[in-house]
CSV table of C-alpha atoms in Angstrom, one decimal:
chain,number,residue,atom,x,y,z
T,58,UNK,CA,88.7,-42.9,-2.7
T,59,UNK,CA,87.4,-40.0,-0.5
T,60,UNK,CA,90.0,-38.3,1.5
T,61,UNK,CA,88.9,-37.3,5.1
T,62,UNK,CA,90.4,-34.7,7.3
T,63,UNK,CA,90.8,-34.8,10.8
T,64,UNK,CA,92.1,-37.5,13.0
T,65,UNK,CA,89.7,-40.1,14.8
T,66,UNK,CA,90.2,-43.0,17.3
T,67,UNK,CA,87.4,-45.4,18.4
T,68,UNK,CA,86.1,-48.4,19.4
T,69,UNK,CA,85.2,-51.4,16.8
T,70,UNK,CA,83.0,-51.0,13.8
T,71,UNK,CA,78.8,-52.0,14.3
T,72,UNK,CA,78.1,-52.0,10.5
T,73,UNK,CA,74.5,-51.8,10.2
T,74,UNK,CA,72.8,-51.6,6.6
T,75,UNK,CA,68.9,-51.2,6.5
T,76,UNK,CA,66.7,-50.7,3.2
T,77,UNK,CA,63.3,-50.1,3.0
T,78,UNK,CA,63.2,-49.5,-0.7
T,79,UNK,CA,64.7,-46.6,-2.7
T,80,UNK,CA,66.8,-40.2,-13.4
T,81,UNK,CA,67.4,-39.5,-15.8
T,82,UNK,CA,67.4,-36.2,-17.8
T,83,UNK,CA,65.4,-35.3,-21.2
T,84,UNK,CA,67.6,-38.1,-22.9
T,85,UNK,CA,66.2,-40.8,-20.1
T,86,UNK,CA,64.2,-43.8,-21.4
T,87,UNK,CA,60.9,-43.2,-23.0
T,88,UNK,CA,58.2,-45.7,-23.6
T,89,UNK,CA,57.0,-45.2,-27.6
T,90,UNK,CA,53.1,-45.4,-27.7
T,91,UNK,CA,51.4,-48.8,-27.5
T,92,UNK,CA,51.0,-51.0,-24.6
T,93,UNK,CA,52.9,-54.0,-24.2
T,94,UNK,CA,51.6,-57.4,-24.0
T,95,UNK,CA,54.5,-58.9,-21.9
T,96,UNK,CA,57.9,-57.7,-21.2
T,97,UNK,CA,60.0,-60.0,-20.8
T,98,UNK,CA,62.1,-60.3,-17.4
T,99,UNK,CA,65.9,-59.5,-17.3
T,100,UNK,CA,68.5,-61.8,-16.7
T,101,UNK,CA,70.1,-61.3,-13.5
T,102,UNK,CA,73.8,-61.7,-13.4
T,103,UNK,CA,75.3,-62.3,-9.4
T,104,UNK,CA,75.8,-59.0,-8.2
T,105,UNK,CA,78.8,-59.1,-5.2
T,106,UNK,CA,77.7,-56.0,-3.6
T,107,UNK,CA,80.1,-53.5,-2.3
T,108,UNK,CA,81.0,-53.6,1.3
T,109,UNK,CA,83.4,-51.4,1.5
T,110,UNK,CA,86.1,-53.5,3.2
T,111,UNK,CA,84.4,-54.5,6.0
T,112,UNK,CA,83.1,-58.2,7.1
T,113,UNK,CA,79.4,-58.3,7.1
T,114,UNK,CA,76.8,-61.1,7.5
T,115,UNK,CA,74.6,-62.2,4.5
T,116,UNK,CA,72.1,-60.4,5.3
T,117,UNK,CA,73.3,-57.2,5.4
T,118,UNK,CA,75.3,-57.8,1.9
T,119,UNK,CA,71.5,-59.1,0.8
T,120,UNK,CA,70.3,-55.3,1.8
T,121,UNK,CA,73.4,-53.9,0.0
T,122,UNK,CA,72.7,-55.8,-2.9
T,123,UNK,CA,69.5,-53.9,-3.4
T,124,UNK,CA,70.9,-50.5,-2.8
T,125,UNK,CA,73.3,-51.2,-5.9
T,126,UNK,CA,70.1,-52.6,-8.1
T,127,UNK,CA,68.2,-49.9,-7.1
T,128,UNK,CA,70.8,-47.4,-8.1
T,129,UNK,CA,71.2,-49.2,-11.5
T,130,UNK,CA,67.2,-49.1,-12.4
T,131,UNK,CA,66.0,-45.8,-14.4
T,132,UNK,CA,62.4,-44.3,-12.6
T,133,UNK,CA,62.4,-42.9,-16.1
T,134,UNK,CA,62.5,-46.2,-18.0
T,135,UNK,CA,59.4,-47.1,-15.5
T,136,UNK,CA,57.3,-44.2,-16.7
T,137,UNK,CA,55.1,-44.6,-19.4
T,138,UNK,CA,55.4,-41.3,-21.1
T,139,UNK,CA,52.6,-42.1,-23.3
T,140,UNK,CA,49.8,-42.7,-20.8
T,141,UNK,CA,50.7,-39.3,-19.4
T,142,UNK,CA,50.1,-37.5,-23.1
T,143,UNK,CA,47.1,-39.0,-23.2
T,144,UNK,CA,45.9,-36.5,-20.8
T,145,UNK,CA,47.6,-33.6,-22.4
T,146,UNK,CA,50.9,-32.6,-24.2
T,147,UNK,CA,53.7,-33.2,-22.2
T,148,UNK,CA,56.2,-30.3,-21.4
T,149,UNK,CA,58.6,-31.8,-18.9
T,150,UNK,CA,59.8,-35.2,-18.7
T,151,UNK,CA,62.4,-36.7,-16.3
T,152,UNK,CA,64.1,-36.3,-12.6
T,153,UNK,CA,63.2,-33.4,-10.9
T,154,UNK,CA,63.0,-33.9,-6.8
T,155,UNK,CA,65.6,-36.7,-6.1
T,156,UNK,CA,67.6,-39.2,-8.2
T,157,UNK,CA,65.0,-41.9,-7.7
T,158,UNK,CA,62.2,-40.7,-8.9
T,159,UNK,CA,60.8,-39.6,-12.6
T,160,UNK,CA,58.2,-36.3,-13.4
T,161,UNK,CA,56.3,-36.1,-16.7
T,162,UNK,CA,54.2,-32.4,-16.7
T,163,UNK,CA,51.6,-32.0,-18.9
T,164,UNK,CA,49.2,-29.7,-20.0
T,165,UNK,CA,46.3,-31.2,-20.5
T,166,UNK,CA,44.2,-29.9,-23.6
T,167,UNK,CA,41.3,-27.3,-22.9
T,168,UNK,CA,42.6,-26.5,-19.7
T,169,UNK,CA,43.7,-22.8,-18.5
T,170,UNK,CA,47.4,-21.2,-18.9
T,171,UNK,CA,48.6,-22.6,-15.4
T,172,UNK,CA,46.4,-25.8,-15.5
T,173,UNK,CA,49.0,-28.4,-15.4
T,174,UNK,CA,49.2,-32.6,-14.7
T,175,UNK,CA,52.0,-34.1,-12.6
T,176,UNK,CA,52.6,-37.8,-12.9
T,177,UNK,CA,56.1,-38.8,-10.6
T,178,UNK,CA,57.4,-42.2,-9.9
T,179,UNK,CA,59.3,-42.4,-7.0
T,180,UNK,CA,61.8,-45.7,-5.9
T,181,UNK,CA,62.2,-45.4,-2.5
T,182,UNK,CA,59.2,-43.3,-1.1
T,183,UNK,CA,58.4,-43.8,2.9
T,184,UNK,CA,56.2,-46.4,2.7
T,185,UNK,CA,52.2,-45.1,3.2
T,186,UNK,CA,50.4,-48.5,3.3
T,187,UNK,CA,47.6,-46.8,5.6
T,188,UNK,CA,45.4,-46.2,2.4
T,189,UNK,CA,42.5,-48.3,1.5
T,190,UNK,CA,43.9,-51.3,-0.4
T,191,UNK,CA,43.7,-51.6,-4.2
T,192,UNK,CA,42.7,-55.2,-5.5
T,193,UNK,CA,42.6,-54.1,-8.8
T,194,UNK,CA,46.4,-55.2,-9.8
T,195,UNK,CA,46.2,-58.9,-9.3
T,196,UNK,CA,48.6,-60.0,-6.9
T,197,UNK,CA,50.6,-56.6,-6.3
T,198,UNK,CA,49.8,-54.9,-3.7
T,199,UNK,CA,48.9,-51.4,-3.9
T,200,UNK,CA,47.4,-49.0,-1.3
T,201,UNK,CA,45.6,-45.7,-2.6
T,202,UNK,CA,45.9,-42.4,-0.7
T,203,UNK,CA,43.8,-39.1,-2.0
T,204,UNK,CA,44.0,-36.1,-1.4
T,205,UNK,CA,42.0,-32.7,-1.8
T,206,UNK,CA,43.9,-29.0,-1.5
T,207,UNK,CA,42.3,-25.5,-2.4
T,208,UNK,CA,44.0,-25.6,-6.2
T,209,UNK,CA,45.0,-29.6,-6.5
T,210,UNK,CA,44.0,-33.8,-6.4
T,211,UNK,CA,45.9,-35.9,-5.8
T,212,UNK,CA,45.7,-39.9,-6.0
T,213,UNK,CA,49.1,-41.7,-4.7
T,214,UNK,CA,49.6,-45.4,-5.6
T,215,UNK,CA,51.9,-46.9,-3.3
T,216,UNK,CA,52.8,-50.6,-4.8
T,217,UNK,CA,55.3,-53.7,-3.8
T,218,UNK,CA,58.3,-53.0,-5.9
T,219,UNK,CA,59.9,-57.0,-7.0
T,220,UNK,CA,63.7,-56.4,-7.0
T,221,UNK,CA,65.2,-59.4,-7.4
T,222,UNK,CA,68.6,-60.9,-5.0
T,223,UNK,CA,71.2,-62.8,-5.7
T,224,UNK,CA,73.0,-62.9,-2.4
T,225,UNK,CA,72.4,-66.5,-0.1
T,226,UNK,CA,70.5,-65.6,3.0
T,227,UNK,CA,68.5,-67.1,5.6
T,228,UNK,CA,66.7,-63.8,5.8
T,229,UNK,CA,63.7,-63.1,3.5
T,230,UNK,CA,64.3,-59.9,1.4
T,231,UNK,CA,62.0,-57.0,3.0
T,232,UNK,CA,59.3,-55.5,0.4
T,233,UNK,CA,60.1,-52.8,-0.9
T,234,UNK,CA,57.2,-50.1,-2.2
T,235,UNK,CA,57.5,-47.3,-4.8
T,236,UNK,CA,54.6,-44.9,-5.6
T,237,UNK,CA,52.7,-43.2,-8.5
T,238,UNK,CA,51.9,-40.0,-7.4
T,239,UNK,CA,49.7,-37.8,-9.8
T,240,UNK,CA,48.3,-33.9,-9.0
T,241,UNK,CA,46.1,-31.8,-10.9
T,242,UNK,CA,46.7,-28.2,-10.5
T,243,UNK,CA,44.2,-25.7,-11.4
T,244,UNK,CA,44.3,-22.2,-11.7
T,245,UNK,CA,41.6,-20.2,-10.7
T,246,UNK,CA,40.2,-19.1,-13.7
T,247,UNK,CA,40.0,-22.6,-15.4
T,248,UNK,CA,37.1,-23.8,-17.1
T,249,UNK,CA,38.8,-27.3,-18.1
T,250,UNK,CA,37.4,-29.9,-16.4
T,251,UNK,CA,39.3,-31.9,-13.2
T,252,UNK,CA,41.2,-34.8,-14.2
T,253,UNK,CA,40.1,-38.2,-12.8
T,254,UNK,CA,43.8,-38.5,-11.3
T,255,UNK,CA,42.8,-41.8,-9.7
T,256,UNK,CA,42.3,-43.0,-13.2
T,257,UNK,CA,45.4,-41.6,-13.9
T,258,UNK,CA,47.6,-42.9,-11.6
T,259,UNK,CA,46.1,-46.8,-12.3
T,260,UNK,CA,46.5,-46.1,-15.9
T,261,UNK,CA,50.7,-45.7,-15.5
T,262,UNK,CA,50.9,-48.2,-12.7
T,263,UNK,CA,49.1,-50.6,-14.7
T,264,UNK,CA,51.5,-50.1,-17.8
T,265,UNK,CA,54.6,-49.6,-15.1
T,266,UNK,CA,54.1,-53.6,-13.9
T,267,UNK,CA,54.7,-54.7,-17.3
T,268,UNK,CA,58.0,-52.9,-17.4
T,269,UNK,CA,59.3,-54.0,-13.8
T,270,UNK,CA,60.2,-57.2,-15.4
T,271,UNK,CA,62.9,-55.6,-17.5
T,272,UNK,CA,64.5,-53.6,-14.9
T,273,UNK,CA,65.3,-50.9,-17.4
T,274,UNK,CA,68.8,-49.7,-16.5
T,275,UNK,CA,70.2,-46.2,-16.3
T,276,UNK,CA,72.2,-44.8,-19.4
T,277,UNK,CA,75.0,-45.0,-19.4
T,278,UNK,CA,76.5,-42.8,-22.0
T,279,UNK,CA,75.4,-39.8,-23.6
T,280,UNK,CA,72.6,-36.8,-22.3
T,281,UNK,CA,71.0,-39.3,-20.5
T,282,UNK,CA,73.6,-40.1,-18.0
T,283,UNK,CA,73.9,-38.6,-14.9
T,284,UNK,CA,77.0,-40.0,-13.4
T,285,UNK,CA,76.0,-39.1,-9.8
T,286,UNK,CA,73.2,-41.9,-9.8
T,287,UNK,CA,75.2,-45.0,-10.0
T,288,UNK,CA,77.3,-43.6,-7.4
T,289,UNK,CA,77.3,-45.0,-3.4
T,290,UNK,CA,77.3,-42.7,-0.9
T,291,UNK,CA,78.4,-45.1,1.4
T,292,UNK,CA,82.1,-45.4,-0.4
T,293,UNK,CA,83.6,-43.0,1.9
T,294,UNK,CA,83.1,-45.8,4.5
T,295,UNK,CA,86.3,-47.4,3.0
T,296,UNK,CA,88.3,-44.2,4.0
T,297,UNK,CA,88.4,-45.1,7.4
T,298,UNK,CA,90.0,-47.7,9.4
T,299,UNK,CA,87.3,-50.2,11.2
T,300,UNK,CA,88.1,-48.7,14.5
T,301,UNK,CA,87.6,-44.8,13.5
T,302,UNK,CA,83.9,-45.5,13.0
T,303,UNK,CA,81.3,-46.4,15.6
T,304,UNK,CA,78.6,-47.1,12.8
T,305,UNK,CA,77.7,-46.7,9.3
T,306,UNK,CA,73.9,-47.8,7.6
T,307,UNK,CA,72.2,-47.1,5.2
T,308,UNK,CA,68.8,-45.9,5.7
T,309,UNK,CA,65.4,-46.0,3.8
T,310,UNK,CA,67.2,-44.1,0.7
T,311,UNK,CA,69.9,-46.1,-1.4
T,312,UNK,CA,71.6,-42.3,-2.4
T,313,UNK,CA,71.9,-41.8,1.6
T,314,UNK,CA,74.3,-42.9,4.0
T,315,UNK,CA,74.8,-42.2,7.6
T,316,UNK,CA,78.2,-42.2,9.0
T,317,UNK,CA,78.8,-42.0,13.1
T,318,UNK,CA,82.6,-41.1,14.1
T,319,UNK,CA,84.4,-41.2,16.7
T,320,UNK,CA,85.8,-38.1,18.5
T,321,UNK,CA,88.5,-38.0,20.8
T,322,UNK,CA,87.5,-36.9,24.2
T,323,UNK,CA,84.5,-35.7,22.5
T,324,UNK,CA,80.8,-37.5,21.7
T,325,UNK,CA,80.5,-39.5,18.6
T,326,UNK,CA,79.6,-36.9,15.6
T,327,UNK,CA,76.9,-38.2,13.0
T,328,UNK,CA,76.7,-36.7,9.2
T,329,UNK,CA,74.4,-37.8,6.4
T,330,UNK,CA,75.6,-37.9,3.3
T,331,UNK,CA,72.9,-37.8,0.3
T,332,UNK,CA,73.1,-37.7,-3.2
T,333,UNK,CA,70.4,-35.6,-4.9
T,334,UNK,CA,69.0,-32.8,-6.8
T,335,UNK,CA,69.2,-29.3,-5.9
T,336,UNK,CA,67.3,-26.4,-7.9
T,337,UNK,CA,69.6,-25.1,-10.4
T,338,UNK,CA,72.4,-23.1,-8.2
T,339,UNK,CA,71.8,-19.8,-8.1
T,340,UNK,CA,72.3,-17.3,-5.7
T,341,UNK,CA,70.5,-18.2,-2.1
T,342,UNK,CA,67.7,-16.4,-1.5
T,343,UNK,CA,66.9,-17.8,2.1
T,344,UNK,CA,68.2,-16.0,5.1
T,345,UNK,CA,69.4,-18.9,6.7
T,346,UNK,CA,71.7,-19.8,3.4
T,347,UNK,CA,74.7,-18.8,2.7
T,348,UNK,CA,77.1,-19.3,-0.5
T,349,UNK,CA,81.1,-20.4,0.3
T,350,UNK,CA,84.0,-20.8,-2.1
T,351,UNK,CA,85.8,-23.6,-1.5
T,352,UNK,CA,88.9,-25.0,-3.6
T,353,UNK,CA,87.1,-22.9,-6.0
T,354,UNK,CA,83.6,-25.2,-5.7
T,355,UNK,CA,80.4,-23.0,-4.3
T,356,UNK,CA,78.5,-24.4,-2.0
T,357,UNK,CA,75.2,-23.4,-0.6
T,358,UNK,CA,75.6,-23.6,3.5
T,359,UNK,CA,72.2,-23.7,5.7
T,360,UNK,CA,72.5,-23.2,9.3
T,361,UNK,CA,69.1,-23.5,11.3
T,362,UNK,CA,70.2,-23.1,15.0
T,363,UNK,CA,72.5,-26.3,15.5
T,364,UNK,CA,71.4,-27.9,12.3
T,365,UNK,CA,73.7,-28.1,9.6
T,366,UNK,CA,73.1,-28.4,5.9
T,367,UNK,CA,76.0,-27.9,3.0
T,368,UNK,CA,75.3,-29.0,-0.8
T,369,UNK,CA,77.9,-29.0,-2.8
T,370,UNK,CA,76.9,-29.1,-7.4
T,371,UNK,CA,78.9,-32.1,-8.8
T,372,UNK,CA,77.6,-32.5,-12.8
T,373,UNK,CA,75.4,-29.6,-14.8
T,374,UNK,CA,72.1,-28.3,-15.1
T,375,UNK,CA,69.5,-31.2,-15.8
T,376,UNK,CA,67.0,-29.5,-17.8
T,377,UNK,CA,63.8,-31.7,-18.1
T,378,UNK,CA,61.9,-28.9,-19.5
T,379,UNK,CA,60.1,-29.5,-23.4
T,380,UNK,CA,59.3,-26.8,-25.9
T,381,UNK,CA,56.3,-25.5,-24.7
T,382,UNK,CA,56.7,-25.5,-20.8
T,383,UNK,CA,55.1,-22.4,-19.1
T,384,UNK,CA,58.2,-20.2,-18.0
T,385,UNK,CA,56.2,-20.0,-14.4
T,386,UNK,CA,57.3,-23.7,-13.9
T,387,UNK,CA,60.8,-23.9,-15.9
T,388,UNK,CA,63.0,-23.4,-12.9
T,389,UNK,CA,61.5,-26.6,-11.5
T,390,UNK,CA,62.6,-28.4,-14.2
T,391,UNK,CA,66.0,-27.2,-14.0
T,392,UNK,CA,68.2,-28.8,-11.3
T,393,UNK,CA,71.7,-30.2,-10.7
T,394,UNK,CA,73.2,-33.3,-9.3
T,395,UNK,CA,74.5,-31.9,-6.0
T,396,UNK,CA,76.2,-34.0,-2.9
T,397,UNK,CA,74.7,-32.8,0.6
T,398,UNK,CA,76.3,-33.2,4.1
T,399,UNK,CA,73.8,-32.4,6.8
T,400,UNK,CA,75.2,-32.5,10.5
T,401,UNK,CA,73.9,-31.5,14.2
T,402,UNK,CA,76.9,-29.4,14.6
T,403,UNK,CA,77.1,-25.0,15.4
T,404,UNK,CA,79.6,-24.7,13.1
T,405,UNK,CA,79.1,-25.4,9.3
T,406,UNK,CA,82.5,-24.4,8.2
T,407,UNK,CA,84.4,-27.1,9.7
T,408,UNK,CA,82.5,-29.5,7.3
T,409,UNK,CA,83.1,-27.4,4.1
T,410,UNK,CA,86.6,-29.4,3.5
T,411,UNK,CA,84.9,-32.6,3.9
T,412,UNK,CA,81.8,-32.1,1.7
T,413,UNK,CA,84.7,-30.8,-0.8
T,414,UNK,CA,85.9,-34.2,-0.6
T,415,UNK,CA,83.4,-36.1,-0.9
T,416,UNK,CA,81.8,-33.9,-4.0
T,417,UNK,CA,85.6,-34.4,-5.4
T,418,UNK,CA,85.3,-38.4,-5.3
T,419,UNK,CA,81.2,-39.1,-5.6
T,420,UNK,CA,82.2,-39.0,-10.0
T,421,UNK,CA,85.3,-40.7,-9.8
């Protein structure tokens, strides 16, 4: 359990929990070559989700209960690594912007030293259903979005995501949506030809359907594991006493959860508290950011007029980068599971101590 500092006095509880919808390193699940006829569809044990000591209605344990399954599914199990090589040799293969999501890089053949192909799956996107709709899946439903930049296409598939429940509720389960997202970057001397990325994108989706059934799960042992992805942020919820908090939710992102307080003689304070990726930790080079040593953890500390932002490194380096991969994009294939408190609050240093507690118990 999370220690908190500081005292706090409040009213009762509201527990609110709202979904929308939500990696894996090098050693994260690859689909071998070949495409499936049918994959068969997991068993789904009852899941009693965690509520964190507090009495909830059905419903909300229904939108908890997805949180937890999609914490337990692997993006990388749900990218077909093979449709991706098809397109060029792959050089980087697993999470690299959040612990949802999945990026295979390749190079594709013909193409110039900086051409590259980036295929990402992402679990819990902000739903874009504003592009034209796609009738070509059978009954999912997908909605394509393009787009066209100086030196990159891009064609995002955003599809209805089937997570099953096992909670009893009145209330119908809301649909959830993940994306394909694939860009071709091109560097200004290349004399490859573009990459129909549209193609590309309903190549994987296609193959990624037949592997929903399965609900590939995370590792959980060995390289692949990243132990900060099967954690809840929301488990510091059970370090307070009901009346200390005015409100806890979960928002759109199952690694995110947003904590109000109460403050004697004071307004209510909000944090958010997100489990992610950060780029490998190195020293800051932004202005704005600032490294602190605390209880000998660094931390990276962002202030942006009253804006507060503190991430705190919790497991090593995920390195998702193969042999091969340019040394111009290596450092984005290098990142670390990292815990990040963000706050409207002037003074960042008063929430060092608690992201150091919370970083301390995310693992444990």
């Amino acid at each position: 359990m999370v220690g908190v500092r500081g005292g706090t006095r409040s009213t009762a509880a509201a527990v609110i929990a709202c979904i929308a919808v939500p990696s894996a390193l090098t050693g994260c699940a690859t689909v071998l070559a070949g495409t499936p006829v049918e994959t068969p569809a997991a068993h789904v044990d009852y899941l009693a989700p965690n509520t964190h000591s507090r009495s909830i209605d059905p419903s909300d344990k229904m939108l908890l209960e997805v949180a937890e399954r999609l914490r337990r599914l692997d993006p990388c199990g749900l990218l077909p690594e093979s449709v991706v090589a098809g397109y060029g040799e792959v050089r980087q293969f697993g999470p690299q912007e959040a612990l949802d999501t999945c990026t295979a890089v390749a190079h594709p053949s013909g193409g110039a030293k900086y051409d590259e192909l980036e295929v990402t799956i992402d679990l819990s996107p902000v739903p874009d259903t504003d592009g034209q709709r796609d009738w070509s899946f059978g009954d999912t439903e997908v909605y394509r979005n393009t787009t066209t930049h100086n030196n990159s296409l891009g064609c995002t598939l955003t599809f209805a995501l089937d997570i099953p429940v096992t909670v009893t509720a009145d209330a119908v389960p809301p649909t959830r949506f993940a994306t394909i997202a694939v860009t071709q970057y091109r560097s200004e001397d290349s004399s490859g030809e573009s990459v129909p990325v549209c193609a590309v994108a309903a190549d994987t989706l296609s193959e990624t359907l037949t592997l929903v059934p399965s609900l590939p799960a995370r590792p959980t042992s060995g390289l692949g594991r990243i132990r900060l992805a099967a954690a809840d942020p929301c488990e510091i919820v059970a370090s307070f006493a009901p009346e200390e908090l005015v409100g806890w939710q979960i928002d759109s992102d199952p690694y995110r959860c947003v904590l109000t307080q109460h403050q004697e003689e004071a307004a209510p304070t909000t944090w958010s508290i997100h489990y992610g990726l950060e780029p490998e930790f190195a020293p800051p080079e932004d202005d704005d950011t600032r490294e602190v040593v605390f209880d000998g953890l660094t931390l990276h500390v962002r202030e942006t007029g009253d804006s507060c932002r503190i991430a705190a490194p919790v497991e090593s380096v995920i390195d998702t980068n193969r042999p091969g991969a340019e040394r111009y994009n290596r450092s984005s294939g290098r990142n670390v599971p990292a815990v990040v408190l963000m706050s409207d609050t002037p003074n960042c240093d008063d929430l060092v101590p608690l992201t150091v507690d919370i970083a301390d118990g995310a693992l444990t």
